[in-house]
Coordinates of N, CA and C in Angstrom, one line a residue:
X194 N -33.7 18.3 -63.4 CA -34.8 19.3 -63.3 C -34.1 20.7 -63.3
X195 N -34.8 21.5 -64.1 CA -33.8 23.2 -64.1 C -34.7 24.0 -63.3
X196 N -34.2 24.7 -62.7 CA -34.1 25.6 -61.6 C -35.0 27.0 -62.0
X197 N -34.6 27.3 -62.9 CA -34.4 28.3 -64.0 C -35.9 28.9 -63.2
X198 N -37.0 28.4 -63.4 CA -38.5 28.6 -62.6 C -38.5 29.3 -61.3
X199 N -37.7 28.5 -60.8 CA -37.7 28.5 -59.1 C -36.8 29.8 -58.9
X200 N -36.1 30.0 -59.7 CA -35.3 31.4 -59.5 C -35.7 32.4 -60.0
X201 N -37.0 32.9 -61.0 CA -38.0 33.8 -61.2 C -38.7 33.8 -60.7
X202 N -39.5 33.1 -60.0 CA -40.8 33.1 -58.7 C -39.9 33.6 -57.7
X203 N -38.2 33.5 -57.4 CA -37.8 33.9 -56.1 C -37.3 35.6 -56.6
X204 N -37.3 35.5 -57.4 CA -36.8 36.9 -58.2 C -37.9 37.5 -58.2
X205 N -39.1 37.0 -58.7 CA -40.4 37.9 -58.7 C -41.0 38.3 -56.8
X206 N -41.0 37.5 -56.3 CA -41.4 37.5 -55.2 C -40.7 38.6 -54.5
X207 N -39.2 38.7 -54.6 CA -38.7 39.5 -53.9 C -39.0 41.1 -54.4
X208 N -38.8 41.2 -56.0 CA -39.4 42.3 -56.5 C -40.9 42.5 -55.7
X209 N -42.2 41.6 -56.0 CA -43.0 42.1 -54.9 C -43.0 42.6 -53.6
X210 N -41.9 42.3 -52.9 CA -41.6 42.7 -51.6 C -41.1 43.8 -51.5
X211 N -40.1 44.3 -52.3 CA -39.6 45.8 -52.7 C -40.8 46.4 -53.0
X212 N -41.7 46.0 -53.6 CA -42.8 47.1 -54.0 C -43.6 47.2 -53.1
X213 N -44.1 45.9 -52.3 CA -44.5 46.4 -51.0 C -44.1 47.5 -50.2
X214 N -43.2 47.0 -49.8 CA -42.3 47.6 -49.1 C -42.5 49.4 -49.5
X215 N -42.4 49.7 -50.9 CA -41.8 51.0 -51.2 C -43.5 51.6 -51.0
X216 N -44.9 50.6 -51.5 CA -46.1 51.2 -51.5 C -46.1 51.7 -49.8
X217 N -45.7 51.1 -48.5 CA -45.6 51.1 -47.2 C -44.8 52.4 -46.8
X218 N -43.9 52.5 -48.2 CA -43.2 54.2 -47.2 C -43.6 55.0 -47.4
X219 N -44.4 55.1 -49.4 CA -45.2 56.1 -49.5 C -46.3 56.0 -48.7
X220 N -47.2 55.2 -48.5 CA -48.5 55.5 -47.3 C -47.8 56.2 -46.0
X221 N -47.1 55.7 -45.4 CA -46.4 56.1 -44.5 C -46.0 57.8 -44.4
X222 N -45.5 57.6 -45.5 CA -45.1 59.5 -45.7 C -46.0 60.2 -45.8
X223 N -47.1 59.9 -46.9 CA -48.9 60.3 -46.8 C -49.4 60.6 -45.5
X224 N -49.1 59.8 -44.8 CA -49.9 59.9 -43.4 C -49.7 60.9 -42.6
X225 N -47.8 60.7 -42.6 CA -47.2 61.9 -41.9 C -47.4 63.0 -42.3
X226 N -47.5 63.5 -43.4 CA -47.7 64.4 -44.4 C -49.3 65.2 -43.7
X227 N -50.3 64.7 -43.7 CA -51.2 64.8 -43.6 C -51.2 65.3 -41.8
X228 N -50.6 64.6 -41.2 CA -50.9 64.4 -39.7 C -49.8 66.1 -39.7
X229 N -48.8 66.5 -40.0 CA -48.8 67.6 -40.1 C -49.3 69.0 -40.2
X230 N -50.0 68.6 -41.5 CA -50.9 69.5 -41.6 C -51.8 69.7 -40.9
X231 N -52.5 68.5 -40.5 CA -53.6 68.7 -40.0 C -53.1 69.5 -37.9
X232 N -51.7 69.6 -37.5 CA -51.3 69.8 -36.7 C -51.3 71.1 -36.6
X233 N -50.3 71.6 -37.7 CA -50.5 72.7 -38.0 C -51.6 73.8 -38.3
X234 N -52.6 73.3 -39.0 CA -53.5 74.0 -39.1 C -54.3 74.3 -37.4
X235 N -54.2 73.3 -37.0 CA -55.2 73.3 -35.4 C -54.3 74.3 -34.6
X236 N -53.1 74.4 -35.1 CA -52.3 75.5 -34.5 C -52.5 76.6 -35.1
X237 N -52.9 76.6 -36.2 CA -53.5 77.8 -36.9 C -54.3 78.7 -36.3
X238 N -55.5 77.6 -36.6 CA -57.0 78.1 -35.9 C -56.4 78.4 -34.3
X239 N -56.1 77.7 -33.5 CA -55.8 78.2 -31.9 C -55.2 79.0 -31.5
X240 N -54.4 79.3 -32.7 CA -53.6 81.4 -33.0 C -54.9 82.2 -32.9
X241 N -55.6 82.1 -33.9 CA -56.4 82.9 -34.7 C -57.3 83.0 -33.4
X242 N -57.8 82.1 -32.9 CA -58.8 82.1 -32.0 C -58.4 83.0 -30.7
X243 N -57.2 82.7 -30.2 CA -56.6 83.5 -29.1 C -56.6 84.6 -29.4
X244 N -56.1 85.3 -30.6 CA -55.9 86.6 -30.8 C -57.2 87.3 -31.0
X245 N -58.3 86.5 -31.7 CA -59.7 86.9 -31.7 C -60.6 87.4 -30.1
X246 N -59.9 86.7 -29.2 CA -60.2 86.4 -27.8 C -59.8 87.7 -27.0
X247 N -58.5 87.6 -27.4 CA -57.7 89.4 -27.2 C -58.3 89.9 -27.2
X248 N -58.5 90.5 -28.3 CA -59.1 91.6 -29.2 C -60.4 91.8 -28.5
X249 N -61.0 90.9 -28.3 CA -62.9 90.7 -28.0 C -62.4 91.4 -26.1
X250 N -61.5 90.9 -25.7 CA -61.5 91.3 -24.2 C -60.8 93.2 -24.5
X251 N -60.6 93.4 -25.3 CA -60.1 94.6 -25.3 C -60.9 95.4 -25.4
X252 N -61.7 95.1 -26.2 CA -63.2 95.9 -26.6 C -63.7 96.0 -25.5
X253 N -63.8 94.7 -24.9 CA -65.1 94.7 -23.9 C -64.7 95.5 -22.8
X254 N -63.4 95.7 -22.7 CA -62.5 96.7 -21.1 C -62.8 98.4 -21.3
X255 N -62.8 98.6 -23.0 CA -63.4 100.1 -23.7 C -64.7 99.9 -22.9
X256 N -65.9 99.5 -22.7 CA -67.2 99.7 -22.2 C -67.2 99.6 -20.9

């Protein structure tokens, strides 16, 4: 009986697993990617808002 089969299904299979594998780091980096931004921006806004906050108490100390 030749092998020849059994060594492509193990050759294929493992190629699927590398591509698993590689689809899992790109989602992974995606995520992180994302989870950054989305960090940074809320540090954005919570700048913007403080300094807005300032400002509003400065005014309000003028009256």
């Amino acid at each position: 009986m030749r092998m020849d089969h059994v060594n492509y299904v193990e050759t294929n299979d493992n190629i699927l697993l590398n591509k698993e594998g590689e689809l899992f780091l790109y989602i992974f980096i995606l995520i992180k990617n994302i989870e950054e931004k989305l960090i940074s921006s809320s540090l954005i806004l919570k700048t913007n808002i403080f300094e807005e906050k300032e400002k509003i108490k400065k005014i309000l100390k003028k009256f």
